Amino acid sequence: SAVISQKPSRDICQRGTSLTIQCQVDSQVTMMFWYRQQPGQSLTLIATANQGSEATYESGFVIDKFPISRPNLTFSTLTVSNMSPEDSSIYLCSALSGVTEAFFGQGTRLTVV
Amino acid sequence: TQLLEQSPQFLSIQEGENLTVYCNSSSVFSSLQWYRQEPGEGPVLLVTVVTGGEVKKLKRLTFQFGDARKDSSLHITAAQPGDTGLYLCAGAKQTSGSRLTFGEGTQLTVNP
């Protein structure tokens, strides 16, 4: 298993600004992912954070809006750029232990006003 | 189109009752996981099933993977208020690499 620390845990931001969310894993992992979730609903995959190369984005998500960094095997950041109220959501960092068993950070609850 | 159909979406029961949550798909998955999520936290892995027909038990929770590896169920016996949370199934397909497909989730409330 892996322990994932994500911060900030919550933030309230002004529209038009950007927020960077950090994700730290306590061990080296091969795969890291970023998800978005509305409270009480399912998870939507934003992108796969690739170490040493550009992230792989899912349909509907683009690098200009959600730039992702992954400088090493234990750390990744997600930036939500030029925020609007529609970006208000919970953002979750995830890492794979084993082939498909995912572990999650506690999430970042973002409110854009 | 949701690849994993999860039902029911909401479930409110009394302490001591039994319940079953279903996760269905027309696709075959190489493995399937069940997670539970509480407010303000990320999902926590409960179990992984990989073999068709497999049954796993975790205290009062019983997980089953369908013979064809297209569906799964989670059965809770004698539910307790501590079981309250959002239950999510997630499937992995060999063609999708390590990416997981999540079901819509089942919000379970167990009333004392």
Coordinates of N, CA and C in Angstrom, one line a residue:
Chain A
S1 N 0.8 -1.2 0.0 CA 0.0 0.0 0.0 C 0.9 1.2 0.0
A2 N 0.3 2.4 -0.3 CA 1.0 3.6 -0.3 C 0.2 4.7 0.5
V3 N 0.9 5.6 1.1 CA 0.2 6.7 1.8 C 0.4 7.9 1.0
I4 N -0.7 8.6 0.7 CA -0.6 9.8 -0.2 C -1.1 11.0 0.6
S5 N -0.2 12.0 0.6 CA -0.5 13.3 1.2 C -0.9 14.3 0.1
Q6 N -2.0 14.9 0.2 CA -2.4 15.9 -0.8 C -2.7 17.2 -0.1
K7 N -2.3 18.3 -0.7 CA -2.6 19.6 -0.1 C -2.7 20.6 -1.2
P8 N -3.5 21.7 -1.0 CA -4.3 21.9 0.3 C -5.5 20.9 0.3
S9 N -6.1 20.8 1.5 CA -7.3 20.0 1.6 C -8.5 20.7 1.1
R10 N -8.5 22.0 1.2 CA -9.6 22.8 0.6 C -9.1 24.2 0.4
D11 N -9.8 24.8 -0.5 CA -9.5 26.2 -0.8 C -10.7 26.9 -1.5
I12 N -10.8 28.2 -1.3 CA -11.7 29.0 -1.9 C -11.0 30.0 -2.7
C13 N -11.2 30.1 -4.0 CA -10.4 30.9 -5.0 C -11.3 31.8 -5.8
Q14 N -10.7 32.9 -6.2 CA -11.4 33.9 -7.0 C -11.3 33.4 -8.5
R15 N -12.4 33.6 -9.2 CA -12.4 33.3 -10.6 C -11.2 34.0 -11.4
G16 N -10.7 33.3 -12.3 CA -9.6 33.9 -13.1 C -8.2 33.6 -12.5
T17 N -8.1 33.1 -11.3 CA -6.8 32.7 -10.7 C -6.5 31.3 -10.9
S18 N -5.4 30.8 -10.5 CA -4.9 29.4 -10.7 C -4.6 28.9 -9.3
L19 N -4.8 27.6 -9.1 CA -4.4 26.9 -7.9 C -3.6 25.6 -8.3
T20 N -2.5 25.4 -7.5 CA -1.7 24.2 -7.7 C -1.9 23.3 -6.5
I21 N -2.3 22.1 -6.8 CA -2.5 21.0 -5.8 C -1.3 20.1 -5.8
Q22 N -0.8 19.8 -4.6 CA 0.4 18.9 -4.5 C 0.0 17.5 -4.0
C23 N 0.8 16.5 -4.5 CA 0.5 15.2 -4.1 C 1.8 14.5 -3.9
Q24 N 2.0 14.0 -2.6 CA 3.3 13.3 -2.2 C 3.0 11.9 -1.8
V25 N 3.7 11.0 -2.4 CA 3.5 9.5 -2.0 C 4.7 9.1 -1.2
D26 N 4.5 8.2 -0.2 CA 5.5 7.9 0.7 C 6.4 6.8 0.2
S27 N 6.2 6.3 -1.1 CA 7.0 5.3 -1.7 C 7.0 5.6 -3.2
Q28 N 8.0 5.0 -3.9 CA 8.0 5.2 -5.3 C 6.9 4.4 -6.0
V29 N 6.2 5.0 -6.9 CA 5.1 4.3 -7.6 C 5.3 4.5 -9.1
T30 N 4.8 3.6 -9.8 CA 4.9 3.7 -11.3 C 3.9 4.6 -11.9
M31 N 2.7 4.6 -11.4 CA 1.6 5.3 -12.0 C 1.0 6.3 -11.0
M32 N 0.7 7.5 -11.5 CA 0.0 8.5 -10.7 C -1.1 9.1 -11.6
F33 N -2.3 9.4 -11.0 CA -3.4 9.9 -11.7 C -4.0 11.0 -11.0
W34 N -4.8 11.9 -11.7 CA -5.6 12.9 -11.2 C -7.0 12.8 -11.6
Y35 N -7.9 12.8 -10.6 CA -9.3 12.7 -10.8 C -10.1 13.9 -10.4
R36 N -11.3 14.1 -10.9 CA -12.2 15.1 -10.4 C -13.5 14.4 -9.9
Q37 N -14.1 14.9 -8.9 CA -15.3 14.3 -8.3 C -16.2 15.3 -7.8
Q38 N -17.5 15.2 -8.1 CA -18.5 16.0 -7.5 C -18.9 15.3 -6.2
P39 N -19.2 15.9 -5.1 CA -19.6 15.3 -3.9 C -20.6 14.2 -4.1
G40 N -20.4 13.0 -3.6 CA -21.3 11.9 -3.7 C -21.4 11.2 -5.0
Q41 N -20.6 11.6 -5.9 CA -20.7 11.1 -7.3 C -19.4 10.3 -7.6
S42 N -19.4 9.8 -8.8 CA -18.3 9.0 -9.3 C -17.0 9.8 -9.6
L43 N -15.9 9.1 -9.9 CA -14.7 9.8 -10.2 C -14.5 9.9 -11.7
T44 N -14.0 11.1 -12.2 CA -13.7 11.3 -13.6 C -12.2 11.5 -13.7
L45 N -11.6 10.6 -14.5 CA -10.1 10.7 -14.7 C -9.8 11.9 -15.5
I46 N -8.9 12.8 -15.0 CA -8.4 13.9 -15.7 C -7.2 13.6 -16.6
A47 N -6.3 12.9 -16.0 CA -5.0 12.6 -16.7 C -4.2 11.6 -15.9
T48 N -3.3 11.0 -16.7 CA -2.2 10.2 -16.1 C -1.0 11.0 -16.0
A49 N -0.4 11.1 -14.8 CA 0.9 11.9 -14.7 C 2.1 11.0 -14.9
N50 N 2.8 11.3 -16.0 CA 3.9 10.5 -16.4 C 5.2 11.1 -15.9
Q51 N 6.0 10.3 -15.3 CA 7.3 10.8 -14.8 C 8.3 11.1 -16.0
G52 N 8.7 12.3 -16.0 CA 9.7 12.7 -17.0 C 9.1 13.0 -18.4
S53 N 7.8 13.0 -18.6 CA 7.2 13.3 -19.9 C 5.9 14.0 -19.6
E54 N 5.3 14.4 -20.7 CA 4.0 15.1 -20.6 C 2.9 14.2 -20.2
A55 N 2.0 14.7 -19.4 CA 0.9 13.9 -18.9 C 0.0 13.5 -20.1
T56 N -0.8 12.4 -19.9 CA -1.7 11.9 -20.8 C -3.1 12.3 -20.4
Y57 N -3.8 13.1 -21.2 CA -5.1 13.7 -20.8 C -6.2 12.9 -21.4
E58 N -7.3 12.8 -20.6 CA -8.5 12.2 -21.1 C -9.3 13.2 -21.9
S59 N -10.3 12.6 -22.6 CA -11.1 13.4 -23.5 C -11.8 14.5 -22.6
G60 N -11.8 15.7 -23.1 CA -12.4 16.8 -22.4 C -11.5 17.6 -21.5
F61 N -10.3 17.1 -21.3 CA -9.3 17.8 -20.4 C -8.1 18.2 -21.3
V62 N -7.6 19.4 -21.1 CA -6.4 19.8 -21.9 C -5.3 20.4 -21.0
I63 N -4.1 20.3 -21.5 CA -3.0 20.7 -20.7 C -3.0 22.2 -20.4
D64 N -3.5 23.0 -21.2 CA -3.5 24.5 -20.9 C -4.4 24.8 -19.7
K65 N -5.4 24.0 -19.5 CA -6.3 24.2 -18.4 C -5.9 23.5 -17.1
F66 N -5.3 22.3 -17.3 CA -4.9 21.4 -16.2 C -3.4 21.0 -16.3
P67 N -2.5 21.9 -16.3 CA -1.1 21.5 -16.4 C -0.7 20.6 -15.2
I68 N 0.1 19.5 -15.6 CA 0.5 18.5 -14.6 C 2.0 18.4 -14.6
S69 N 2.6 18.3 -13.4 CA 4.0 18.0 -13.4 C 4.2 16.7 -12.6
R70 N 5.3 16.0 -13.0 CA 5.7 14.8 -12.2 C 7.2 14.7 -12.3
P71 N 7.9 15.4 -11.4 CA 9.4 15.4 -11.6 C 10.0 14.1 -11.1
N72 N 9.4 13.3 -10.3 CA 10.0 12.1 -9.8 C 8.9 11.1 -9.5
L73 N 9.3 9.9 -9.0 CA 8.4 8.8 -8.8 C 7.5 8.9 -7.5
T74 N 7.6 10.0 -6.8 CA 6.9 10.2 -5.6 C 6.1 11.5 -5.5
F75 N 6.1 12.3 -6.5 CA 5.5 13.6 -6.4 C 4.9 14.1 -7.7
S76 N 3.7 14.7 -7.5 CA 3.1 15.3 -8.7 C 2.3 16.5 -8.3
T77 N 2.1 17.4 -9.2 CA 1.2 18.6 -9.0 C 0.2 18.7 -10.1
L78 N -1.0 19.2 -9.8 CA -2.0 19.5 -10.8 C -2.4 21.0 -10.6
T79 N -2.4 21.8 -11.6 CA -2.8 23.2 -11.6 C -4.1 23.3 -12.3
V80 N -5.0 24.0 -11.6 CA -6.3 24.3 -12.2 C -6.1 25.8 -12.6
S81 N -6.1 26.1 -13.9 CA -5.8 27.4 -14.4 C -7.0 28.2 -14.8
N82 N -6.9 29.5 -14.6 CA -7.9 30.5 -15.1 C -9.3 29.9 -14.6
M83 N -9.4 29.8 -13.3 CA -10.6 29.1 -12.7 C -11.9 29.8 -13.0
S84 N -13.0 29.0 -13.1 CA -14.3 29.6 -13.2 C -15.1 28.7 -12.2
P85 N -16.3 29.2 -11.8 CA -17.2 28.4 -10.9 C -17.4 27.0 -11.3
E86 N -17.4 26.7 -12.6 CA -17.6 25.3 -13.1 C -16.4 24.4 -12.6
D87 N -15.3 25.0 -12.3 CA -14.2 24.1 -11.8 C -14.3 23.7 -10.3
S88 N -15.3 24.3 -9.7 CA -15.6 23.9 -8.3 C -15.8 22.4 -8.2
S89 N -15.0 21.7 -7.4 CA -15.1 20.2 -7.4 C -14.1 19.7 -6.4
I90 N -14.1 18.4 -6.2 CA -13.1 17.7 -5.4 C -12.1 17.1 -6.4
Y91 N -10.8 17.4 -6.1 CA -9.7 16.9 -7.0 C -8.9 15.9 -6.2
L92 N -8.7 14.7 -6.8 CA -8.1 13.6 -6.1 C -6.9 13.1 -6.8
C93 N -5.8 12.9 -6.0 CA -4.6 12.3 -6.6 C -4.6 10.8 -6.2
S94 N -4.1 10.0 -7.2 CA -4.1 8.6 -7.0 C -2.8 8.0 -7.4
A95 N -2.4 6.9 -6.8 CA -1.2 6.1 -7.2 C -1.5 4.7 -7.2
L96 N -0.9 4.0 -8.1 CA -1.1 2.5 -8.2 C -0.1 1.8 -7.4
S97 N -0.6 0.8 -6.6 CA 0.3 -0.2 -5.9 C 0.0 -1.5 -6.5
G98 N 0.9 -2.2 -7.1 CA 0.6 -3.4 -7.8 C 0.1 -3.1 -9.2
V99 N -0.7 -3.9 -9.8 CA -1.1 -3.7 -11.2 C -2.2 -2.7 -11.3
T100 N -3.3 -2.9 -10.4 CA -4.4 -2.0 -10.6 C -5.0 -1.5 -9.3
E101 N -4.4 -1.8 -8.2 CA -5.0 -1.4 -6.9 C -4.6 0.1 -6.7
A102 N -5.6 0.9 -6.6 CA -5.3 2.4 -6.5 C -5.5 2.9 -5.1
F103 N -4.6 3.8 -4.7 CA -4.7 4.5 -3.4 C -4.8 5.9 -3.7
F104 N -5.6 6.6 -2.8 CA -6.0 8.0 -3.0 C -5.5 8.9 -1.9
G105 N -5.3 10.1 -2.3 CA -5.1 11.2 -1.3 C -6.5 11.5 -0.7
Q106 N -6.5 12.4 0.3 CA -7.8 12.8 0.9 C -8.6 13.7 0.1
G107 N -8.0 14.2 -1.0 CA -8.7 15.1 -1.9 C -8.6 16.6 -1.6
T108 N -8.8 17.4 -2.5 CA -8.8 18.9 -2.4 C -10.1 19.4 -2.8
R109 N -10.9 20.0 -1.9 CA -12.2 20.5 -2.2 C -12.0 22.0 -2.6
L110 N -12.2 22.2 -3.9 CA -12.0 23.6 -4.4 C -13.4 24.2 -4.7
T111 N -13.5 25.5 -4.2 CA -14.6 26.3 -4.5 C -14.2 27.6 -5.2
V112 N -14.7 27.9 -6.3 CA -14.4 29.1 -7.1 C -15.5 30.0 -7.0
V113 N -15.2 31.2 -6.6 CA -16.2 32.2 -6.4 C -16.0 33.4 -7.3
Chain B
T1 N -21.6 7.1 -22.4 CA -22.0 5.8 -22.0 C -21.2 5.4 -20.8
Q2 N -21.9 5.0 -19.7 CA -21.2 4.5 -18.5 C -20.8 3.1 -18.7
L3 N -19.5 2.7 -18.6 CA -19.1 1.3 -18.8 C -19.5 0.5 -17.7
L4 N -19.6 1.0 -16.5 CA -19.9 0.3 -15.3 C -21.2 0.9 -14.7
E5 N -22.3 0.1 -14.7 CA -23.6 0.5 -14.1 C -23.6 0.0 -12.7
Q6 N -23.8 0.9 -11.8 CA -23.9 0.6 -10.4 C -25.2 0.9 -9.8
S7 N -25.8 -0.1 -9.1 CA -27.1 0.1 -8.5 C -27.2 -0.5 -7.1
P8 N -28.1 0.0 -6.2 CA -28.8 1.3 -6.5 C -27.9 2.5 -6.3
Q9 N -28.3 3.7 -6.7 CA -27.5 4.9 -6.5 C -27.6 5.4 -5.1
F10 N -28.7 5.2 -4.5 CA -28.9 5.6 -3.1 C -29.6 4.5 -2.3
L11 N -29.2 4.3 -1.1 CA -29.7 3.3 -0.2 C -29.7 3.7 1.2
S12 N -30.9 3.7 1.8 CA -31.0 4.1 3.2 C -31.7 3.0 4.0
I13 N -31.0 2.4 4.9 CA -31.6 1.3 5.6 C -31.4 1.4 7.1
Q14 N -32.0 0.5 7.9 CA -31.9 0.5 9.3 C -30.7 -0.4 9.8
E15 N -30.1 -0.1 10.9 CA -29.1 -0.9 11.4 C -29.6 -2.4 11.6
G16 N -28.7 -3.3 11.2 CA -29.1 -4.7 11.3 C -29.6 -5.3 10.0
E17 N -30.0 -4.5 9.0 CA -30.5 -5.0 7.8 C -29.4 -5.5 6.9
N18 N -29.7 -6.3 5.9 CA -28.8 -6.7 4.9 C -29.0 -5.9 3.6
L19 N -28.0 -5.8 2.8 CA -28.1 -5.1 1.5 C -27.1 -5.7 0.5
T20 N -27.5 -5.4 -0.8 CA -26.6 -5.8 -1.9 C -26.4 -4.7 -2.8
V21 N -25.2 -4.4 -3.3 CA -25.0 -3.4 -4.3 C -24.4 -4.1 -5.5
Y22 N -24.9 -3.7 -6.7 CA -24.5 -4.4 -7.9 C -23.7 -3.5 -8.8
C23 N -22.8 -4.1 -9.6 CA -22.0 -3.4 -10.5 C -22.0 -4.2 -11.8
N24 N -22.5 -3.7 -12.9 CA -22.7 -4.5 -14.1 C -22.1 -3.8 -15.3
S25 N -21.7 -4.6 -16.2 CA -21.1 -4.0 -17.5 C -21.3 -5.0 -18.6
S26 N -21.2 -4.5 -19.8 CA -21.3 -5.4 -21.0 C -19.8 -5.8 -21.4
S27 N -18.9 -5.2 -20.7 CA -17.5 -5.4 -21.0 C -16.8 -6.4 -20.0
V28 N -15.8 -7.1 -20.4 CA -15.1 -8.0 -19.6 C -13.9 -7.2 -18.9
F29 N -13.7 -7.4 -17.6 CA -12.7 -6.7 -16.9 C -11.7 -7.8 -16.4
S30 N -10.4 -7.4 -16.4 CA -9.4 -8.3 -15.9 C -9.4 -8.3 -14.4
S31 N -9.8 -7.3 -13.8 CA -10.0 -7.3 -12.3 C -11.0 -6.2 -12.0
L32 N -11.5 -6.3 -10.8 CA -12.5 -5.3 -10.3 C -12.2 -5.0 -8.9
Q33 N -12.3 -3.8 -8.5 CA -12.1 -3.3 -7.1 C -13.4 -2.7 -6.6
W34 N -13.5 -2.8 -5.3 CA -14.5 -2.0 -4.5 C -13.8 -1.1 -3.6
Y35 N -14.3 0.1 -3.5 CA -13.8 1.2 -2.6 C -15.0 1.7 -1.8
R36 N -14.6 2.2 -0.6 CA -15.5 3.0 0.2 C -14.9 4.4 0.5
Q37 N -15.8 5.4 0.4 CA -15.3 6.7 0.6 C -16.2 7.4 1.6
E38 N -15.6 8.1 2.5 CA -16.3 8.9 3.5 C -16.1 10.3 3.2
P39 N -17.0 11.2 3.7 CA -16.9 12.6 3.4 C -15.6 13.2 3.8
G40 N -15.0 14.0 2.9 CA -13.7 14.6 3.2 C -12.5 13.7 3.1
E41 N -12.7 12.5 2.6 CA -11.6 11.6 2.4 C -11.6 11.1 1.0
G42 N -10.5 10.5 0.6 CA -10.4 9.8 -0.7 C -11.0 8.4 -0.6
P43 N -11.3 7.7 -1.7 CA -11.7 6.3 -1.6 C -10.7 5.4 -1.0
V44 N -11.1 4.4 -0.3 CA -10.2 3.5 0.3 C -10.6 2.1 -0.2
L45 N -9.5 1.4 -0.7 CA -9.7 0.1 -1.3 C -10.2 -0.9 -0.3
L46 N -11.3 -1.6 -0.7 CA -11.8 -2.7 0.2 C -11.3 -4.1 -0.3
V47 N -11.4 -4.3 -1.6 CA -11.1 -5.6 -2.1 C -10.8 -5.6 -3.6
T48 N -10.0 -6.5 -4.1 CA -9.8 -6.7 -5.5 C -10.2 -8.2 -5.8
V49 N -11.0 -8.3 -6.9 CA -11.3 -9.7 -7.4 C -10.8 -9.8 -8.8
V50 N -10.3 -11.0 -9.1 CA -9.6 -11.1 -10.4 C -10.1 -12.3 -11.2
T51 N -10.6 -13.3 -10.5 CA -11.0 -14.6 -11.1 C -12.5 -14.7 -11.2
G52 N -13.0 -15.1 -12.4 CA -14.4 -15.2 -12.6 C -15.0 -16.2 -11.6
G53 N -16.1 -15.8 -10.9 CA -16.7 -16.6 -9.9 C -16.1 -16.5 -8.5
E54 N -15.1 -15.7 -8.4 CA -14.4 -15.5 -7.1 C -15.3 -14.9 -6.1
V55 N -15.2 -15.4 -4.9 CA -15.9 -14.8 -3.7 C -14.9 -14.4 -2.6
K56 N -15.0 -13.2 -2.2 CA -14.1 -12.8 -1.1 C -14.9 -12.2 0.1
K57 N -14.5 -12.5 1.3 CA -15.2 -12.0 2.4 C -14.3 -11.2 3.3
L58 N -14.9 -10.1 3.7 CA -14.1 -9.1 4.6 C -15.1 -8.8 5.8
K59 N -15.0 -9.6 6.8 CA -15.9 -9.5 8.0 C -17.3 -9.6 7.5
R60 N -18.1 -8.6 7.6 CA -19.6 -8.7 7.2 C -19.8 -8.4 5.7
L61 N -18.7 -8.1 5.0 CA -18.9 -7.8 3.6 C -18.4 -9.0 2.7
T62 N -19.3 -9.3 1.7 CA -19.0 -10.4 0.8 C -19.0 -9.8 -0.6
F63 N -17.9 -10.1 -1.3 CA -17.7 -9.6 -2.7 C -17.7 -10.8 -3.6
Q64 N -18.4 -10.6 -4.8 CA -18.4 -11.7 -5.7 C -18.1 -11.1 -7.1
F65 N -17.3 -11.8 -7.9 CA -17.0 -11.5 -9.3 C -17.8 -12.4 -10.1
G66 N -18.5 -11.9 -11.1 CA -19.3 -12.8 -12.0 C -18.4 -13.8 -12.8
D67 N -19.0 -14.9 -13.2 CA -18.3 -15.9 -13.9 C -17.6 -15.4 -15.2
A68 N -18.4 -14.5 -15.8 CA -17.9 -13.9 -17.1 C -17.0 -12.7 -16.9
R69 N -16.8 -12.3 -15.6 CA -16.0 -11.1 -15.3 C -16.6 -9.8 -15.9
K70 N -17.9 -9.8 -15.9 CA -18.6 -8.6 -16.4 C -19.3 -7.9 -15.3
D71 N -19.5 -8.5 -14.2 CA -20.3 -7.9 -13.1 C -19.8 -8.4 -11.8
S72 N -20.2 -7.6 -10.8 CA -19.8 -7.9 -9.4 C -20.9 -7.4 -8.4
S73 N -20.8 -8.0 -7.2 CA -21.8 -7.6 -6.2 C -21.1 -7.5 -4.9
L74 N -21.6 -6.6 -4.1 CA -21.1 -6.4 -2.7 C -22.3 -6.6 -1.8
H75 N -22.2 -7.6 -0.9 CA -23.3 -7.8 0.1 C -22.8 -7.5 1.5
I76 N -23.6 -6.8 2.2 CA -23.3 -6.4 3.6 C -24.3 -7.1 4.5
T77 N -23.9 -7.8 5.4 CA -24.8 -8.5 6.4 C -24.8 -7.6 7.7
A78 N -26.0 -7.5 8.2 CA -26.2 -6.8 9.5 C -25.5 -5.5 9.5
A79 N -25.9 -4.6 8.6 CA -25.3 -3.3 8.4 C -25.3 -2.5 9.7
Q80 N -24.2 -1.7 9.9 CA -24.0 -0.9 11.0 C -23.8 0.6 10.6
P81 N -24.1 1.5 11.4 CA -23.9 2.9 11.0 C -22.5 3.2 10.5
G82 N -21.5 2.5 11.0 CA -20.1 2.7 10.5 C -20.0 2.3 9.1
D83 N -20.9 1.6 8.5 CA -20.8 1.2 7.1 C -21.3 2.3 6.2
T84 N -21.8 3.4 6.7 CA -22.3 4.5 5.9 C -21.1 5.1 5.1
G85 N -21.4 5.3 3.8 CA -20.4 5.9 2.9 C -20.8 5.7 1.5
L86 N -19.9 6.2 0.6 CA -20.1 6.0 -0.8 C -19.3 4.8 -1.3
Y87 N -20.0 3.9 -1.9 CA -19.3 2.6 -2.3 C -19.1 2.7 -3.8
L88 N -17.9 2.5 -4.3 CA -17.6 2.6 -5.7 C -16.9 1.3 -6.2
C89 N -17.4 0.8 -7.3 CA -16.7 -0.3 -8.0 C -15.9 0.3 -9.1
A90 N -14.8 -0.3 -9.4 CA -13.9 0.1 -10.4 C -13.3 -1.1 -11.2
G91 N -13.3 -1.0 -12.5 CA -12.8 -2.1 -13.3 C -11.6 -1.8 -14.0
A92 N -10.7 -2.8 -14.2 CA -9.5 -2.6 -15.0 C -9.6 -3.5 -16.2
K93 N -9.2 -2.9 -17.4 CA -9.2 -3.7 -18.6 C -7.8 -3.7 -19.2
Q94 N -7.4 -4.9 -19.7 CA -6.1 -5.0 -20.3 C -5.9 -4.0 -21.4
T95 N -6.9 -3.6 -22.1 CA -6.8 -2.7 -23.2 C -6.6 -1.2 -22.7
S96 N -6.9 -1.0 -21.5 CA -6.9 0.4 -20.9 C -5.6 0.6 -20.1
G97 N -4.7 -0.3 -20.2 CA -3.5 -0.1 -19.4 C -3.8 -0.2 -17.9
S98 N -3.3 0.8 -17.1 CA -3.6 0.8 -15.7 C -4.7 1.7 -15.3
R99 N -5.4 2.3 -16.3 CA -6.5 3.2 -16.0 C -7.7 2.4 -15.5
L100 N -8.4 2.9 -14.5 CA -9.6 2.3 -13.9 C -10.8 3.0 -14.4
T101 N -11.9 2.2 -14.6 CA -13.2 2.8 -14.9 C -14.1 2.6 -13.7
F102 N -14.6 3.7 -13.2 CA -15.4 3.7 -12.0 C -16.9 3.7 -12.3
G103 N -17.6 3.0 -11.4 CA -19.1 3.0 -11.5 C -19.6 4.4 -10.9
E104 N -20.9 4.6 -11.0 CA -21.5 5.9 -10.6 C -21.5 6.0 -9.0
G105 N -21.3 4.9 -8.3 CA -21.3 5.0 -6.9 C -22.7 4.7 -6.3
T106 N -22.6 4.1 -5.0 CA -23.8 3.9 -4.2 C -23.7 4.6 -2.9
Q107 N -24.5 5.6 -2.6 CA -24.5 6.3 -1.4 C -25.3 5.5 -0.4
L108 N -24.6 4.9 0.6 CA -25.3 4.1 1.6 C -25.4 4.8 2.9
T109 N -26.6 4.9 3.5 CA -26.8 5.4 4.8 C -27.4 4.4 5.7
V110 N -26.8 4.1 6.8 CA -27.3 3.1 7.8 C -27.7 3.9 9.0
N111 N -29.0 3.8 9.3 CA -29.6 4.6 10.4 C -29.6 3.8 11.7
P112 N -29.2 4.4 12.8 CA -29.2 3.6 14.0 C -30.6 3.3 14.6

